[in-house]
Short mmCIF file of C-alpha atoms in Angstrom, two decimals:
data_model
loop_
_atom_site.label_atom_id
_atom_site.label_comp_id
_atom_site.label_asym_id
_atom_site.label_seq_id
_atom_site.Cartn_x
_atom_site.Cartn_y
_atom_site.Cartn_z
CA UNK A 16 0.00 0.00 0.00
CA UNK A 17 3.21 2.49 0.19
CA UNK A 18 2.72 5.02 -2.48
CA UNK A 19 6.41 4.03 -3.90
CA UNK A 20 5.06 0.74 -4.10
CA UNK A 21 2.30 1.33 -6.26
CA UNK A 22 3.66 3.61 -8.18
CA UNK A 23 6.25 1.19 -9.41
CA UNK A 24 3.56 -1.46 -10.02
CA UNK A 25 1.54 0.72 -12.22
CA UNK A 26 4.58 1.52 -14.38
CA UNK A 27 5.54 -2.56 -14.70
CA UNK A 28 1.38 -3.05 -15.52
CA UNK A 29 2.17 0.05 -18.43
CA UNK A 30 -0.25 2.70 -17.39
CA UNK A 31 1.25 5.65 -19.00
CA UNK A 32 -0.49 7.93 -16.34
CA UNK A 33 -0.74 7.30 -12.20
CA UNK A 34 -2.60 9.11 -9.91
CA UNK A 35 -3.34 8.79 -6.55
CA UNK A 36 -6.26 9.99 -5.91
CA UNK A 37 -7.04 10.02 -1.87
CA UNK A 38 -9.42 11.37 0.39
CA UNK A 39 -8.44 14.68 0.95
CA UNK A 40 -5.20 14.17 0.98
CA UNK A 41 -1.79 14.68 -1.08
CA UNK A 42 0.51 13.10 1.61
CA UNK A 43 1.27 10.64 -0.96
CA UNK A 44 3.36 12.87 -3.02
CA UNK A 45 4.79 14.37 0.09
CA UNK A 46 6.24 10.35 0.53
CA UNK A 47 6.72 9.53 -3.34
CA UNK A 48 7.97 12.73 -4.47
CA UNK A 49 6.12 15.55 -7.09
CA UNK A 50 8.20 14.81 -9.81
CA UNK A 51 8.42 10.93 -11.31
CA UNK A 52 8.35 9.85 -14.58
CA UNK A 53 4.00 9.61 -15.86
CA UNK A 54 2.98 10.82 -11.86
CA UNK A 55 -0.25 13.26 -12.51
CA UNK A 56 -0.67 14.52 -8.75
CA UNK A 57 -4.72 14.14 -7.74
CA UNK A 58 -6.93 14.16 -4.91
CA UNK A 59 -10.58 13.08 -4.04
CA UNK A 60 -11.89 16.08 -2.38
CA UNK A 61 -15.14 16.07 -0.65
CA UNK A 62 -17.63 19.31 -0.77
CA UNK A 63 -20.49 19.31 1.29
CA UNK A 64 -22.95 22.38 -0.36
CA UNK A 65 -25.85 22.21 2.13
CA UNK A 66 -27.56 25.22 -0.60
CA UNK A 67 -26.85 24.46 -3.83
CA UNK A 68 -26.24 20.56 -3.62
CA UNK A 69 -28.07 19.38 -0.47
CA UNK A 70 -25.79 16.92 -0.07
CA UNK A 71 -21.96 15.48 -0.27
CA UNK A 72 -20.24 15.34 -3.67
CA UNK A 73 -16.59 14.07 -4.32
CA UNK A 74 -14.98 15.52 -6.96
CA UNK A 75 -11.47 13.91 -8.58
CA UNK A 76 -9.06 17.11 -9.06
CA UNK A 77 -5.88 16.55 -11.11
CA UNK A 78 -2.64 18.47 -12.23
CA UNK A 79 -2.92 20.58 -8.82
CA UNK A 80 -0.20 21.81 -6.42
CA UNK A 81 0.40 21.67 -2.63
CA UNK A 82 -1.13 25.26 -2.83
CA UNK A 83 -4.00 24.56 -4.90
CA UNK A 84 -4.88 21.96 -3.27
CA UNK A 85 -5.09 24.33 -0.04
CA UNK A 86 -6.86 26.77 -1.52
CA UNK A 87 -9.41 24.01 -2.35
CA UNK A 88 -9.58 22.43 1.00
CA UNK A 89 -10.73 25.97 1.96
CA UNK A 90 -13.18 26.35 -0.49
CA UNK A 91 -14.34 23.10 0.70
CA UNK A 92 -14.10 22.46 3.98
CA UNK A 93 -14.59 26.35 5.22
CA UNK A 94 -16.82 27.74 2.68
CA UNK A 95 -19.05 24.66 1.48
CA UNK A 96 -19.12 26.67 -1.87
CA UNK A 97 -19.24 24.03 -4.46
CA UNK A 98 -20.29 26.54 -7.39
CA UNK A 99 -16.82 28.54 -6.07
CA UNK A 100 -14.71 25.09 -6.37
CA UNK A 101 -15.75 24.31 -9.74
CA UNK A 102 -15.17 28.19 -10.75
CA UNK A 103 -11.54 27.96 -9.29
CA UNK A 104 -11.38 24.65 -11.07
CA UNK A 105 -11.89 26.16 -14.11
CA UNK A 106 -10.28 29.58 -13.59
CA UNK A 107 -6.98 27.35 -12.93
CA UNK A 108 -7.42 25.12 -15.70
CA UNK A 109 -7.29 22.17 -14.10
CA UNK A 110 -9.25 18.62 -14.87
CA UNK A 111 -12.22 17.22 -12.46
CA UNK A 112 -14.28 14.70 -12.46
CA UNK A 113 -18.12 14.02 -10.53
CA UNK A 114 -17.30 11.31 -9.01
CA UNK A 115 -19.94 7.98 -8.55
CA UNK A 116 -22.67 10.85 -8.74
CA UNK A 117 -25.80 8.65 -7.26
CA UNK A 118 -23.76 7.57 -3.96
CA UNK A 119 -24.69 9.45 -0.84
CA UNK A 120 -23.41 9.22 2.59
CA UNK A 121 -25.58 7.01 4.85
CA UNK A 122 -25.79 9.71 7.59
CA UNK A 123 -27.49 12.50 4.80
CA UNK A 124 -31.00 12.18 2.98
CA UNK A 125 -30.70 10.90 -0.06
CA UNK A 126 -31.18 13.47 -3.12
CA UNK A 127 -31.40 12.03 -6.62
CA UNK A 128 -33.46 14.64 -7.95
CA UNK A 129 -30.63 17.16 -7.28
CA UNK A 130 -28.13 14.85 -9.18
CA UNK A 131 -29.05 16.20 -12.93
CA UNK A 132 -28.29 20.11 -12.06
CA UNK A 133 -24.94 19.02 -10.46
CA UNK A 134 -24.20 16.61 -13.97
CA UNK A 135 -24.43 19.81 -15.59
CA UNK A 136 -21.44 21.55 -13.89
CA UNK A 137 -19.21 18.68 -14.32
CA UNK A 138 -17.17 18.30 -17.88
CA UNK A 139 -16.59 13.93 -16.62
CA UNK A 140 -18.66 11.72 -14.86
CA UNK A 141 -17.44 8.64 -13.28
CA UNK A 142 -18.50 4.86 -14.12
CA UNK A 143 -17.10 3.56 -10.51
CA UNK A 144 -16.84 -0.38 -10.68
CA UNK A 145 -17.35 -0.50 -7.03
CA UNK A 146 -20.56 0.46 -7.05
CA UNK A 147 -23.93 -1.14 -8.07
CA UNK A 148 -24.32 -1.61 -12.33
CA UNK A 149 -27.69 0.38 -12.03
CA UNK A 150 -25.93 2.98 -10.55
CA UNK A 151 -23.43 2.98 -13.44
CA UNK A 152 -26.39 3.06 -16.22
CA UNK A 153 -27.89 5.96 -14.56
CA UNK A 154 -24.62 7.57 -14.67
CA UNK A 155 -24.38 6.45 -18.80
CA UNK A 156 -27.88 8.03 -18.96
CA UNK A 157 -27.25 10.87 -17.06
CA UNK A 158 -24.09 11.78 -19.17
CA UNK A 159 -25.61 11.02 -22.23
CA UNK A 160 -28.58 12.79 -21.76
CA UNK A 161 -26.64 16.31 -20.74
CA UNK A 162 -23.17 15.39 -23.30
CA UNK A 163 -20.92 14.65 -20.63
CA UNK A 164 -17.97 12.29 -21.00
CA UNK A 165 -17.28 8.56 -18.63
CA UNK A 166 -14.29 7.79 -17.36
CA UNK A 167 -14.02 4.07 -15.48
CA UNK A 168 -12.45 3.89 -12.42
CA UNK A 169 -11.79 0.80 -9.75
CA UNK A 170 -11.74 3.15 -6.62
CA UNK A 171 -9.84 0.55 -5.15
CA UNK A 172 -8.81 1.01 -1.78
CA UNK A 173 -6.58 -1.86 -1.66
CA UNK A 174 -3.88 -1.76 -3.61
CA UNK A 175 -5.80 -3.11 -7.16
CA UNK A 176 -5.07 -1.40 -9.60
CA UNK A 177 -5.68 -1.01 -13.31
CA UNK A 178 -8.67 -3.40 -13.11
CA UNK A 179 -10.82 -1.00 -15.03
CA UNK A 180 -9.56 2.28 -16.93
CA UNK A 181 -10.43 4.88 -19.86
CA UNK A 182 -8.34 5.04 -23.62
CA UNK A 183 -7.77 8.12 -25.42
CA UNK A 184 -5.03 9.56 -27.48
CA UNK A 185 -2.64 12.34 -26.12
CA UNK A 186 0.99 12.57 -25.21
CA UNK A 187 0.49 14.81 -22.24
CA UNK A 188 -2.35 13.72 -19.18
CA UNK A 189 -3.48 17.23 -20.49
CA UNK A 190 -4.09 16.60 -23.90
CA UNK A 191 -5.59 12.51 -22.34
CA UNK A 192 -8.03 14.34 -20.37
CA UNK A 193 -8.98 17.07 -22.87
CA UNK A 194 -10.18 14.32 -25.32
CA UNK A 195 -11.99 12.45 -22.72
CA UNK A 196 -13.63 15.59 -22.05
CA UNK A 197 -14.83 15.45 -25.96
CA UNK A 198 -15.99 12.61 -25.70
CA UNK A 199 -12.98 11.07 -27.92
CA UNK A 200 -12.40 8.27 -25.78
CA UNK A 201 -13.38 4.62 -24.87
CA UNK A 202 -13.94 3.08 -21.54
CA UNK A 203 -12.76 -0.76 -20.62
CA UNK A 204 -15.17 -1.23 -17.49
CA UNK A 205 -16.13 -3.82 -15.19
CA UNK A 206 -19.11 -4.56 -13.03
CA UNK A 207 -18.72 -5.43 -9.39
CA UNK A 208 -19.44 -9.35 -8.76
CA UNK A 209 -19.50 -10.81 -5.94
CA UNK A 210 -16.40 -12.58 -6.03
CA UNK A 211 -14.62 -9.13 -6.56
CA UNK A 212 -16.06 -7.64 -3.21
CA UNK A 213 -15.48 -10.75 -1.31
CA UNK A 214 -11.64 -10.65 -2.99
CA UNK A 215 -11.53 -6.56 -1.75
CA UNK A 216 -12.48 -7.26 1.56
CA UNK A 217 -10.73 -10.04 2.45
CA UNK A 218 -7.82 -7.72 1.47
CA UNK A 219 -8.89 -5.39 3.84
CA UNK A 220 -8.67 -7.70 6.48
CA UNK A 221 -5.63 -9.07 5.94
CA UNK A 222 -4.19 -5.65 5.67
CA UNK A 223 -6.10 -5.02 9.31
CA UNK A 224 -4.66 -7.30 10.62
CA UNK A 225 -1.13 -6.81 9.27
CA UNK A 226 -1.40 -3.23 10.79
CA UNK A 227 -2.59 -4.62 14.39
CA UNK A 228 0.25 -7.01 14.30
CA UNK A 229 2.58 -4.40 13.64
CA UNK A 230 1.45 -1.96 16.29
CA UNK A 231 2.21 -5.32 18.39
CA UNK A 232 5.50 -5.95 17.48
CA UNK A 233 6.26 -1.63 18.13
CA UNK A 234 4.29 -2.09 21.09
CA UNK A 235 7.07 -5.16 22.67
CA UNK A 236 10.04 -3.38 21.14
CA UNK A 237 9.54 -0.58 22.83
CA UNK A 238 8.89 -2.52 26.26
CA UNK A 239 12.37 -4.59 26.11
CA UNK A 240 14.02 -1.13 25.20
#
């Protein structure tokens, strides 16, 4: 799970771009470094927008820097502006993605009906293989519908990479994106089985448990010292 890690994995697999994209978070390039060879630094920033939205969006941001990325958190986590995000997005030039629109967190009430108007601000929307395949057609509708572009996505949070992803010409992640964004691109997707989710989780528990038995091991070194 160590950023340098995956990083090297995903260059031996042949993606010609990596991201990681975590929770509000960049600490991974802090660890990895900025600068490597096909790295595109991202984040998955969450923007609650109890106005406009009604509800929690999480929005994939690429290209950014540490400072844009604070500027952002601000935005998000101070101002719950999610019409200002998107406008600094796009004032800075820099690629986003709605991600999974038609999850919702479990503690909120629900909103579909406020799902279209948000589509609208958003150039991408996501086709997340983690969640439901219903989900994922209403996201095809939704984007078709409005002439948005899909990109797929794993959203693994175990280490799994490249088990879904999006083609499109360009020699730069710039020029990549800006075709997806046109539409000029193809996605190579996969549904979530049950033999997938049982495979993620148990991979969550092993890495549990590899974390508790390390926190152990600390724990009795530290003792004998």
């Amino acid at each position: 799970m160590d950023p340098k890690s995956l990083y090297k994995k995903s260059l031996e697999m042949g993606m010609d771009f990596i991201t990681f994209t975590d929770h509000n978070t960049m600490e991974a390039y802090e660890i990895l470094g900025w600068e490597h060879k096909n790295l595109v630094p991202g984040v998955e920033m969450t923007i609650y927008d109890p106005e406009f939205a009604g509800h929690t969006l999480h929005i994939n941001v690429f290209e950014l820097d540490r400072e844009e990325f604070s500027e952002l958190r601000e935005i998000a986590e101070i101002e719950h502006d999610l019409k200002g995000f998107i406008g600094y997005l796009k004032r800075h030039r820099l690629p986003f993605v709605y991600n999974h629109p038609f999850w919702f967190e479990f503690h909120q009430q629900q909103n579909p009906s406020a799902v279209p108007k948000l589509a609208k601000l958003f150039p991408v929307l996501e086709y997340n293989m983690h969640e439901l395949k219903q989900k994922n057609e209403l996201t095809i509708a939704l984007a078709e519908r409005f002439g948005k572009s899909i990109v797929a996505t794993t959203d693994t949070h175990s280490g799994k990479v490249g088990q879904v992803y999006t083609l499109a010409k360009g020699d730069s992640f710039r020029e990549y994106f800006r075709n997806i964004e046109k539409g000029k691109n193809y996605i190579v997707p996969e549904n979530l089985t049950r033999e997938l989710l049982i495979e993620e989780m148990n991979t969550w528990i092993d890495l549990i448990f590899e974390k508790s038995q390390k926190n152990r091991d600390i724990k009795k070194i530290t003792l004998q010292e």
